[in-house]
GROMACS .gro file of C-alpha atoms in nm:
model
  456
    1MET     CA    1   0.030  -0.018  -0.023
    2ASP     CA    2   0.163   0.311  -0.085
    3ALA     CA    3   0.232   0.558   0.150
    4GLN     CA    4   0.119   0.880   0.140
    5SER     CA    5   0.213   1.296   0.170
    6VAL     CA    6   0.018   1.460   0.504
    7GLU     CA    7   0.025   1.808   0.567
    8SER     CA    8   0.149   1.913   0.912
    9GLY     CA    9  -0.213   1.931   1.137
   10ARG     CA   10  -0.395   1.772   0.857
   11THR     CA   11  -0.521   1.397   0.844
   12ALA     CA   12  -0.475   1.139   0.641
   13THR     CA   13  -0.703   0.952   0.365
   14LYS     CA   14  -0.843   0.633   0.437
   15PRO     CA   15  -0.735   0.419   0.203
   16ALA     CA   16  -0.966   0.077   0.085
   17ASP     CA   17  -0.953  -0.168   0.314
   18PRO     CA   18  -0.642  -0.479   0.197
   19THR     CA   19  -0.679  -0.832   0.179
   20LYS     CA   20  -0.500  -1.093   0.278
   21SER     CA   21  -0.585  -1.429   0.176
   22GLY     CA   22  -0.677  -1.648   0.428
   23PHE     CA   23  -0.739  -1.341   0.694
   24THR     CA   24  -0.972  -1.108   0.769
   25PHE     CA   25  -0.887  -0.749   0.789
   26ALA     CA   26  -0.951  -0.608   1.143
   27GLY     CA   27  -0.860  -0.221   1.133
   28TRP     CA   28  -0.551   0.030   1.127
   29PHE     CA   29  -0.337   0.035   1.457
   30SER     CA   30  -0.018   0.296   1.548
   31ASP     CA   31   0.125   0.082   1.734
   32SER     CA   32   0.302  -0.326   1.634
   33ALA     CA   33   0.162  -0.445   1.897
   34LEU     CA   34  -0.187  -0.382   1.784
   35THR     CA   35  -0.312  -0.246   2.119
   36SER     CA   36  -0.390   0.113   2.021
   37ALA     CA   37  -0.647   0.164   1.652
   38PHE     CA   38  -0.614   0.443   1.491
   39SER     CA   39  -0.874   0.671   1.403
   40PHE     CA   40  -0.801   0.877   1.059
   41SER     CA   41  -0.929   1.166   1.176
   42THR     CA   42  -0.604   1.160   1.395
   43ALA     CA   43  -0.371   1.542   1.263
   44ILE     CA   44  -0.057   1.439   1.160
   45THR     CA   45   0.266   1.616   1.300
   46LYS     CA   46   0.533   1.372   1.264
   47ASP     CA   47   0.608   1.077   1.045
   48ILE     CA   48   0.415   0.738   1.170
   49THR     CA   49   0.372   0.407   1.068
   50LEU     CA   50   0.018   0.225   1.032
   51TYR     CA   51  -0.030  -0.168   1.105
   52ALA     CA   52  -0.243  -0.420   0.950
   53LYS     CA   53  -0.440  -0.629   1.202
   54TRP     CA   54  -0.482  -0.986   1.028
   55ILE     CA   55  -0.756  -1.266   1.209
   56ASP     CA   56  -0.804  -1.584   1.072
   57ALA     CA   57  -1.087  -1.622   0.853
   58SER     CA   58  -1.185  -1.923   1.034
   59VAL     CA   59  -1.266  -1.752   1.369
   60PRO     CA   60  -1.586  -1.557   1.360
   61THR     CA   61  -1.544  -1.178   1.421
   62TYR     CA   62  -1.783  -0.912   1.534
   63THR     CA   63  -1.846  -0.489   1.456
   64VAL     CA   64  -1.741  -0.247   1.700
   65THR     CA   65  -1.904   0.075   1.601
   66PHE     CA   66  -1.850   0.349   1.776
   67SER     CA   67  -2.170   0.642   1.832
   68VAL     CA   68  -1.976   1.011   1.816
   69ASP     CA   69  -2.302   1.190   1.825
   70GLY     CA   70  -2.151   1.456   1.576
   71GLY     CA   71  -1.819   1.458   1.723
   72SER     CA   72  -1.546   1.345   1.520
   73GLU     CA   73  -1.549   1.046   1.330
   74ILE     CA   74  -1.409   0.700   1.482
   75ASP     CA   75  -1.382   0.387   1.260
   76ALA     CA   76  -1.548   0.106   1.359
   77GLN     CA   77  -1.347  -0.231   1.486
   78THR     CA   78  -1.337  -0.569   1.327
   79VAL     CA   79  -1.265  -0.795   1.651
   80ALA     CA   80  -1.265  -1.205   1.698
   81GLU     CA   81  -1.480  -1.347   1.889
   82GLY     CA   82  -1.406  -1.344   2.269
   83GLU     CA   83  -1.115  -1.088   2.208
   84ALA     CA   84  -1.144  -0.681   2.374
   85ALA     CA   85  -1.234  -0.406   2.105
   86SER     CA   86  -0.898  -0.143   2.157
   87LYS     CA   87  -0.988   0.125   2.314
   88PRO     CA   88  -0.957   0.394   2.031
   89THR     CA   89  -0.782   0.760   2.070
   90ASP     CA   90  -1.036   0.991   2.235
   91PRO     CA   91  -1.269   1.170   1.957
   92THR     CA   92  -1.329   1.527   1.983
   93LYS     CA   93  -1.638   1.729   1.947
   94SER     CA   94  -1.677   2.162   1.895
   95GLY     CA   95  -1.772   2.282   2.214
   96HIS     CA   96  -1.782   1.978   2.388
   97GLU     CA   97  -1.552   1.777   2.644
   98PHE     CA   98  -1.533   1.404   2.594
   99ALA     CA   99  -1.630   1.242   2.875
  100GLY     CA  100  -1.570   0.823   2.796
  101TRP     CA  101  -1.726   0.511   2.641
  102PHE     CA  102  -2.102   0.385   2.739
  103SER     CA  103  -2.264   0.058   2.652
  104ASP     CA  104  -2.609   0.217   2.606
  105SER     CA  105  -2.763   0.525   2.429
  106GLY     CA  106  -2.882   0.653   2.757
  107LEU     CA  107  -2.544   0.702   2.858
  108SER     CA  108  -2.581   0.511   3.235
  109ALA     CA  109  -2.319   0.206   3.165
  110ALA     CA  110  -1.961   0.326   3.143
  111PHE     CA  111  -1.788   0.036   2.875
  112ASP     CA  112  -1.484  -0.131   2.940
  113PHE     CA  113  -1.294  -0.231   2.675
  114ALA     CA  114  -1.161  -0.529   2.892
  115THR     CA  115  -1.525  -0.666   2.792
  116LYS     CA  116  -1.507  -0.960   2.536
  117ILE     CA  117  -1.700  -0.964   2.208
  118THR     CA  118  -1.939  -1.236   2.140
  119LYS     CA  119  -2.187  -0.986   1.898
  120ASN     CA  120  -2.168  -0.748   1.705
  121THR     CA  121  -2.146  -0.389   1.948
  122THR     CA  122  -2.193  -0.012   1.950
  123ILE     CA  123  -2.046   0.174   2.184
  124TYR     CA  124  -2.198   0.523   2.269
  125ALA     CA  125  -1.961   0.885   2.359
  126LYS     CA  126  -2.100   1.086   2.613
  127TRP     CA  127  -1.991   1.443   2.602
  128THR     CA  128  -1.993   1.762   2.847
  129ALA     CA  129  -2.069   2.098   2.704
  130VAL     CA  130  -1.785   2.313   2.750
  131TYR     CA  131  -1.821   2.688   2.683
  132SER     CA  132  -1.541   2.956   2.629
  133ILE     CA  133  -1.355   3.207   2.873
  134GLU     CA  134  -1.294   3.503   2.600
  135ILE     CA  135  -1.100   3.736   2.719
  136SER     CA  136  -1.107   4.078   2.565
  137ASP     CA  137  -0.784   4.179   2.252
  138THR     CA  138  -0.858   4.544   2.338
  139ILE     CA  139  -0.696   4.519   2.679
  140GLU     CA  140  -0.405   4.785   2.726
  141ASN     CA  141  -0.130   4.821   2.998
  142GLY     CA  142  -0.206   4.443   3.081
  143THR     CA  143  -0.279   4.085   3.080
  144VAL     CA  144  -0.572   3.841   3.198
  145THR     CA  145  -0.533   3.472   3.190
  146ALA     CA  146  -0.737   3.177   3.247
  147LYS     CA  147  -0.706   2.882   3.415
  148VAL     CA  148  -0.939   2.592   3.555
  149GLY     CA  149  -0.788   2.324   3.814
  150GLY     CA  150  -0.413   2.539   3.767
  151VAL     CA  151  -0.401   2.476   3.418
  152ALA     CA  152  -0.487   2.733   3.171
  153ALA     CA  153  -0.795   2.738   2.999
  154THR     CA  154  -0.956   2.901   2.698
  155SER     CA  155  -1.264   2.709   2.793
  156ALA     CA  156  -1.455   2.534   3.074
  157LYS     CA  157  -1.754   2.348   3.166
  158ALA     CA  158  -2.015   2.511   3.349
  159GLY     CA  159  -2.004   2.457   3.803
  160ASP     CA  160  -1.636   2.507   3.712
  161THR     CA  161  -1.424   2.695   3.900
  162VAL     CA  162  -1.197   2.933   3.642
  163THR     CA  163  -0.955   3.215   3.777
  164LEU     CA  164  -0.857   3.462   3.652
  165THR     CA  165  -0.509   3.620   3.661
  166ALA     CA  166  -0.484   4.009   3.621
  167THR     CA  167  -0.086   4.161   3.570
  168PRO     CA  168  -0.113   4.526   3.527
  169GLU     CA  169   0.251   4.610   3.342
  170GLY     CA  170   0.496   4.890   3.455
  171THR     CA  171   0.370   5.110   3.698
  172ALA     CA  172  -0.048   5.075   3.541
  173ARG     CA  173  -0.277   4.930   3.770
  174LEU     CA  174  -0.594   4.735   3.743
  175LYS     CA  175  -0.906   4.981   3.734
  176SER     CA  176  -1.182   4.771   3.666
  177LEU     CA  177  -1.238   4.416   3.526
  178LYS     CA  178  -1.610   4.291   3.431
  179ILE     CA  179  -1.710   3.939   3.339
  180ASP     CA  180  -1.971   3.973   3.054
  181GLU     CA  181  -2.032   4.326   3.163
  182THR     CA  182  -2.087   4.215   3.571
  183GLU     CA  183  -1.812   4.431   3.761
  184ASN     CA  184  -1.580   4.269   3.950
  185VAL     CA  185  -1.334   4.544   4.041
  186SER     CA  186  -1.391   4.909   4.044
  187SER     CA  187  -1.149   5.076   4.142
  188VAL     CA  188  -0.792   5.099   4.146
  189THR     CA  189  -0.566   4.828   4.280
  190THR     CA  190  -0.241   4.774   4.307
  191GLY     CA  191  -0.023   4.448   4.163
  192THR     CA  192  -0.134   4.146   4.063
  193ARG     CA  193  -0.488   4.013   4.143
  194GLU     CA  194  -0.697   3.682   4.132
  195PHE     CA  195  -1.040   3.637   4.073
  196THR     CA  196  -1.248   3.348   4.080
  197PHE     CA  197  -1.645   3.311   3.935
  198THR     CA  198  -1.855   3.014   3.858
  199MET     CA  199  -1.835   2.906   3.497
  200PRO     CA  200  -2.217   2.943   3.446
  201ALA     CA  201  -2.397   2.724   3.149
  202ALA     CA  202  -2.282   3.004   2.857
  203ASN     CA  203  -1.971   3.152   2.684
  204VAL     CA  204  -1.848   3.407   2.824
  205THR     CA  205  -1.650   3.731   2.794
  206VAL     CA  206  -1.371   3.892   2.993
  207THR     CA  207  -1.276   4.276   2.965
  208ALA     CA  208  -0.993   4.437   3.163
  209GLU     CA  209  -0.864   4.855   3.191
  210PHE     CA  210  -0.547   4.909   3.350
  211GLY     CA  211  -0.425   5.201   3.370
  212TRP     CA  212  -0.356   5.528   3.604
  213ILE     CA  213  -0.604   5.763   3.856
  214GLY     CA  214  -0.442   6.022   3.644
  215THR     CA  215  -0.392   6.116   3.317
  216LYS     CA  216  -0.008   6.128   3.363
  217ALA     CA  217   0.135   5.802   3.436
  218THR     CA  218   0.402   5.975   3.640
  219PRO     CA  219   0.421   6.402   3.787
  220ASP     CA  220   0.650   6.640   3.584
  221ALA     CA  221   0.497   6.955   3.603
  222VAL     CA  222   0.444   7.193   3.883
  223GLY     CA  223   0.091   7.176   3.996
  224ASP     CA  224   0.060   6.819   3.899
  225ILE     CA  225  -0.164   6.635   4.171
  226VAL     CA  226  -0.034   6.333   4.192
  227PHE     CA  227  -0.209   6.023   4.362
  228ASN     CA  228  -0.161   5.709   4.523
  229ASP     CA  229  -0.061   5.471   4.219
  230GLY     CA  230   0.215   5.692   4.119
  231SER     CA  231   0.021   5.886   3.834
  232ALA     CA  232  -0.095   6.240   3.816
  233GLU     CA  233  -0.333   6.501   3.694
  234ALA     CA  234  -0.257   6.812   3.583
  235TYR     CA  235  -0.410   7.178   3.725
  236SER     CA  236  -0.643   7.346   3.459
  237ALA     CA  237  -0.895   7.616   3.542
  238SER     CA  238  -1.174   7.357   3.423
  239LEU     CA  239  -1.037   7.047   3.571
  240ALA     CA  240  -1.359   6.815   3.785
  241LEU     CA  241  -1.136   6.607   3.984
  242THR     CA  242  -1.360   6.266   4.076
  243THR     CA  243  -1.406   6.157   4.481
  244GLU     CA  244  -1.173   5.869   4.428
  245GLN     CA  245  -0.900   6.062   4.218
  246LYS     CA  246  -0.937   6.367   4.552
  247THR     CA  247  -0.933   6.051   4.826
  248ALA     CA  248  -0.595   5.890   4.645
  249ALA     CA  249  -0.418   6.200   4.597
  250VAL     CA  250  -0.103   6.216   4.793
  251ALA     CA  251   0.100   6.568   4.726
  252VAL     CA  252   0.122   6.861   4.499
  253ILE     CA  253   0.459   6.879   4.291
  254PHE     CA  254   0.594   7.227   4.346
  255TYR     CA  255   0.932   7.132   4.149
  256ALA     CA  256   1.003   6.950   3.832
  257GLY     CA  257   1.322   7.030   3.740
  258SER     CA  258   1.636   6.923   3.517
  259GLU     CA  259   2.025   6.882   3.621
  260SER     CA  260   2.101   7.234   3.510
  261ASP     CA  261   1.843   7.337   3.752
  262MET     CA  262   1.822   7.514   4.076
  263LEU     CA  263   1.774   7.181   4.279
  264GLY     CA  264   1.907   6.915   3.994
  265ALA     CA  265   1.732   6.704   3.823
  266ARG     CA  266   1.467   6.576   4.087
  267THR     CA  267   1.065   6.655   4.079
  268LEU     CA  268   0.914   6.759   4.467
  269GLY     CA  269   0.607   6.698   4.603
  270VAL     CA  270   0.414   6.931   4.860
  271GLY     CA  271   0.204   6.724   5.178
  272LEU     CA  272  -0.164   6.826   5.130
  273VAL     CA  273  -0.158   6.932   5.487
  274HIS     CA  274   0.049   7.141   5.678
  275GLN     CA  275   0.065   7.297   5.961
  276ALA     CA  276   0.076   7.676   5.977
  277THR     CA  277   0.157   7.741   6.311
  278GLY     CA  278   0.197   7.696   6.636
  279LEU     CA  279   0.547   7.428   6.633
  280ASP     CA  280   0.917   7.493   6.764
  281TRP     CA  281   1.199   7.381   6.576
  282ALA     CA  282   1.385   7.199   6.941
  283THR     CA  283   1.247   7.287   7.322
  284SER     CA  284   1.429   7.504   7.571
  285VAL     CA  285   1.605   7.194   7.699
  286ALA     CA  286   1.695   7.008   7.371
  287ASP     CA  287   2.046   6.987   7.258
  288GLY     CA  288   1.936   7.156   6.925
  289SER     CA  289   1.840   7.475   7.051
  290LYS     CA  290   2.135   7.570   7.262
  291SER     CA  291   2.453   7.753   7.094
  292THR     CA  292   2.730   7.457   7.162
  293VAL     CA  293   2.534   7.233   6.904
  294GLY     CA  294   2.794   7.373   6.640
  295ASN     CA  295   2.786   7.311   6.252
  296ASP     CA  296   2.517   7.037   6.187
  297GLY     CA  297   2.588   7.044   5.834
  298THR     CA  298   2.284   7.186   5.763
  299SER     CA  299   2.337   7.475   5.673
  300CYS     CA  300   2.159   7.661   5.327
  301THR     CA  301   2.250   8.010   5.197
  302PRO     CA  302   2.125   8.186   4.862
  303THR     CA  303   2.281   8.370   4.603
  304PRO     CA  304   2.213   8.676   4.571
  305SER     CA  305   2.280   8.662   5.013
  306GLY     CA  306   1.987   8.802   5.233
  307ASN     CA  307   1.628   8.724   5.269
  308ILE     CA  308   1.416   8.617   5.015
  309THR     CA  309   1.086   8.744   4.966
  310ALA     CA  310   0.809   8.653   4.808
  311ALA     CA  311   0.934   8.931   4.576
  312ASN     CA  312   1.265   8.866   4.504
  313ALA     CA  313   1.235   8.472   4.493
  314GLU     CA  314   1.210   8.460   4.179
  315ASN     CA  315   1.588   8.606   4.132
  316VAL     CA  316   1.763   8.392   4.346
  317THR     CA  317   1.964   8.208   4.130
  318ALA     CA  318   2.143   7.936   4.327
  319PHE     CA  319   2.215   7.788   4.683
  320SER     CA  320   2.541   7.718   4.827
  321GLY     CA  321   2.554   7.419   5.101
  322THR     CA  322   2.283   7.154   5.161
  323VAL     CA  323   2.041   7.185   4.956
  324ASP     CA  324   1.832   6.874   4.955
  325GLY     CA  325   1.694   6.828   5.269
  326SER     CA  326   1.632   6.525   5.291
  327GLY     CA  327   1.921   6.408   5.514
  328ASN     CA  328   1.932   6.694   5.761
  329TRP     CA  329   1.707   6.469   6.020
  330GLY     CA  330   2.045   6.248   6.033
  331ARG     CA  331   2.220   6.537   6.034
  332LEU     CA  332   2.096   6.669   6.343
  333ALA     CA  333   2.087   6.367   6.539
  334ALA     CA  334   2.523   6.318   6.448
  335ALA     CA  335   2.535   6.672   6.632
  336VAL     CA  336   2.338   6.588   6.894
  337SER     CA  337   2.218   6.305   7.189
  338ASP     CA  338   1.877   6.319   7.243
  339GLU     CA  339   1.636   6.275   6.901
  340ASP     CA  340   1.498   5.970   7.040
  341THR     CA  341   1.337   6.248   7.347
  342SER     CA  342   0.967   6.249   7.322
  343GLY     CA  343   0.842   6.595   7.244
  344ARG     CA  344   1.168   6.727   7.245
  345TYR     CA  345   1.174   6.867   6.847
  346PRO     CA  346   0.811   6.976   6.801
  347ALA     CA  347   0.837   7.026   6.425
  348TRP     CA  348   1.068   6.730   6.386
  349ASP     CA  349   0.793   6.523   6.507
  350TRP     CA  350   0.572   6.691   6.339
  351VAL     CA  351   0.697   6.574   6.013
  352ASN     CA  352   0.864   6.208   6.094
  353SER     CA  353   0.527   6.135   6.188
  354TYR     CA  354   0.339   6.304   5.847
  355LYS     CA  355   0.172   5.986   5.736
  356ASP     CA  356  -0.054   5.967   6.071
  357LYS     CA  357  -0.189   6.321   6.038
  358ALA     CA  358  -0.564   6.391   5.968
  359GLY     CA  359  -0.586   6.426   5.592
  360SER     CA  360  -0.244   6.315   5.499
  361GLN     CA  361  -0.430   6.011   5.273
  362VAL     CA  362  -0.077   5.880   5.272
  363THR     CA  363  -0.176   5.592   5.525
  364ASP     CA  364  -0.089   5.203   5.377
  365THR     CA  365   0.013   5.359   5.037
  366ASP     CA  366   0.368   5.398   4.831
  367TYR     CA  367   0.429   5.672   5.013
  368GLU     CA  368   0.391   5.655   5.364
  369SER     CA  369   0.717   5.735   5.424
  370ASP     CA  370   1.051   5.948   5.344
  371TRP     CA  371   0.812   6.299   5.405
  372TYR     CA  372   1.079   6.535   5.527
  373MET     CA  373   1.150   6.906   5.633
  374PRO     CA  374   1.205   7.131   5.324
  375SER     CA  375   1.548   7.309   5.291
  376LEU     CA  376   1.594   7.668   5.290
  377ALA     CA  377   1.650   7.597   4.912
  378GLU     CA  378   1.353   7.370   4.905
  379LEU     CA  379   1.098   7.593   5.076
  380THR     CA  380   1.183   7.861   4.818
  381MET     CA  381   1.081   7.660   4.570
  382LEU     CA  382   0.740   7.599   4.747
  383LEU     CA  383   0.701   7.934   4.785
  384ARG     CA  384   0.798   8.025   4.365
  385ALA     CA  385   0.524   7.774   4.334
  386ARG     CA  386   0.281   7.883   4.609
  387THR     CA  387   0.040   8.029   4.368
  388ASP     CA  388  -0.012   7.648   4.150
  389VAL     CA  389   0.018   7.458   4.494
  390ASN     CA  390  -0.239   7.705   4.641
  391ASN     CA  391  -0.454   7.615   4.357
  392SER     CA  392  -0.467   7.246   4.355
  393LEU     CA  393  -0.509   7.201   4.691
  394ALA     CA  394  -0.788   7.458   4.627
  395ALA     CA  395  -0.938   7.210   4.349
  396LEU     CA  396  -0.840   6.927   4.633
  397GLY     CA  397  -1.051   7.091   4.932
  398LYS     CA  398  -0.719   7.122   5.127
  399ALA     CA  399  -0.590   7.418   5.313
  400GLN     CA  400  -0.407   7.625   5.054
  401PHE     CA  401  -0.059   7.865   5.161
  402THR     CA  402  -0.250   8.167   5.279
  403THR     CA  403  -0.030   8.451   5.320
  404ALA     CA  404  -0.233   8.604   5.561
  405SER     CA  405  -0.089   8.680   5.920
  406ASN     CA  406   0.287   8.626   5.760
  407PRO     CA  407   0.244   8.275   5.841
  408GLY     CA  408   0.627   8.141   5.873
  409PHE     CA  409   0.785   7.800   5.825
  410TRP     CA  410   1.035   7.609   5.956
  411SER     CA  411   1.324   7.480   5.693
  412SER     CA  412   1.575   7.195   5.795
  413SER     CA  413   1.843   7.424   5.716
  414GLN     CA  414   2.094   7.579   6.012
  415THR     CA  415   2.143   7.959   5.987
  416ASP     CA  416   2.524   8.062   5.917
  417GLY     CA  417   2.667   8.210   6.185
  418TYR     CA  418   2.395   8.102   6.457
  419ASN     CA  419   2.435   7.696   6.597
  420ASN     CA  420   2.113   7.695   6.775
  421ALA     CA  421   1.883   7.932   6.490
  422ASN     CA  422   1.754   7.820   6.135
  423SER     CA  423   1.610   7.977   5.879
  424VAL     CA  424   1.210   8.021   5.832
  425VAL     CA  425   1.042   8.128   5.489
  426TRP     CA  426   0.726   8.371   5.582
  427PHE     CA  427   0.469   8.327   5.306
  428GLY     CA  428   0.367   8.629   5.375
  429THR     CA  429   0.564   8.988   5.308
  430ASN     CA  430   0.856   8.915   5.529
  431GLY     CA  431   1.060   8.709   5.287
  432CYS     CA  432   1.300   8.455   5.443
  433GLY     CA  433   1.490   8.528   5.772
  434THR     CA  434   1.688   8.385   6.074
  435THR     CA  435   1.494   8.219   6.380
  436TYR     CA  436   1.585   8.057   6.688
  437ARG     CA  437   1.526   7.727   6.726
  438ASN     CA  438   1.385   7.821   7.075
  439ALA     CA  439   1.208   8.140   7.183
  440THR     CA  440   1.334   8.106   7.569
  441GLY     CA  441   1.571   8.404   7.632
  442ASN     CA  442   1.541   8.501   7.283
  443SER     CA  443   1.449   8.782   7.152
  444TRP     CA  444   1.286   8.638   6.817
  445SER     CA  445   0.985   8.430   6.824
  446ALA     CA  446   0.907   8.060   6.755
  447GLY     CA  447   0.662   7.843   6.682
  448TRP     CA  448   0.606   7.883   6.333
  449GLY     CA  449   0.451   7.640   6.060
  450VAL     CA  450   0.627   7.346   5.894
  451CYS     CA  451   0.519   7.108   5.584
  452ALA     CA  452   0.636   6.783   5.483
  453ILE     CA  453   0.749   6.725   5.168
  454ARG     CA  454   0.943   6.422   4.911
  455ALA     CA  455   1.073   6.324   4.628
  456PHE     CA  456   0.851   6.175   4.363
   0.00000   0.00000   0.00000
C-alpha cells in the first residue's frame, strides 16, 4: 500500500481495506503490538507508520461501532470472537469535552474495554458541554489569563471554578475587570490580582481596564496632583476631579527640574496638609536649641544672599551648602544626643509622623515614608510655586498656603553663624529670615509652621 504525504496538522486519507488470503482485515493500528486502534480523524504532526491487523478467516468476527453523536469519526473495529475491542483515541467535538464511552444509548453504563466481544456491539460517546472563556483582545497596559484547576484554559464546564489573573504592566494598575459586563473590580488596585468565578452554562467574555488614576503615568510639572498609584493629573482652571481622585491624592508638585535647574533633576511634592503655626523647631531643653550644638552640616545659603521675599524669590540664582533636605534630620541627629527624646523637637516630630496626620491620605500607600522638612532652597521653590500649588490644593478641597498674618514655615537649614537658629520662610511679605530654634531667652519668637515634602 502506497505511503501518503500529509501536510502537518491535516489528516491522512483512509485507504481501501487491504486483503490477505485466509484472513479478515481487522483495522489499522498505530503500534506494532496492535493495541491502539488508529483513527483517520487524527491530525498528523510527524512521520508515522500504521499497522494492519489480521484475524484468521476461520475465527468468527464481530463489528464494534462507535457512535460519536456529532464528534470526530471513529472507525469501526472488526474484533475476533472472545477478544476485546481496542480503545480508540478520544474523539473531539466542538464546544464539548469527551466524557467517556458507554455501552448504552442512555449513557448510564460505562463501557469496559476489557469486555470480550461476542456479538456486534455499538459503543456510545458521552459529551459534556464546555463554554468558551474569551479574554478581550482590546486590553491595554496589562494582561488577563484564565485557569481551571491550575491549568491554562480557554473554556470550562458549567460549574467549574475559573481563576482569572490580572497582571498590570509597569506602573499601571487594574482599574476595572468585568465578566460579561458584570463588574468585579471598580477601583484602582495595585499589583497582580486573582479573581475566581463559577462558570455558567454559557460563553463568557472577560474585559479589563488597566491604567492610572490620573491621566499622566508620572508627575512631571509644577502643580501636578500626585495620586497613590504614582500617576498624576495636571491642574487647569476647568479641572473637575472625581471623588476617587480626591481621596487618592497624596501630594502636589512644587518643583520639577533638570540637572541645570536650581535643585537639579528632581521632582518634589508637598503634602496635602501642613501645620500653619505653633511649633517650636526644638524645645528650650533640647540639645538642638543650644549654641553649643555646633555646625550640624545643614546650612543652605542663597545667591544673592539676604532675605528671600515673595517679591524677589524669583531672583535667587543658586544655593550653596546642603540643598537637599532629605538627610537633614540624620545630620542633626549626628550632632545631638537627644533626637530620640519625645517632644524635644516638635516641628520635626510633626514631619517624622506625617503619615499619621489627618488628611495626609498616605497611610497604607507606597508614600507613607520618606517625608521630610524642606531645606531653605526647597522651601524657596515652594514659595515660588505657591500660586500653582494653592490652585491644586483648592481643587482637592485642602487648606492652602495663605499669606494672611504672614505665616512662617520652618526649614531644616541651620543659619550660618547661628548654631542654635534655623532659616524660616514667611509666606506673607517678610520673605525668609533667621529664627532661633526655641524662643526662650531670645528676642526672636519661635512657634512657626511646618510642612512635609518628598521626592516623586
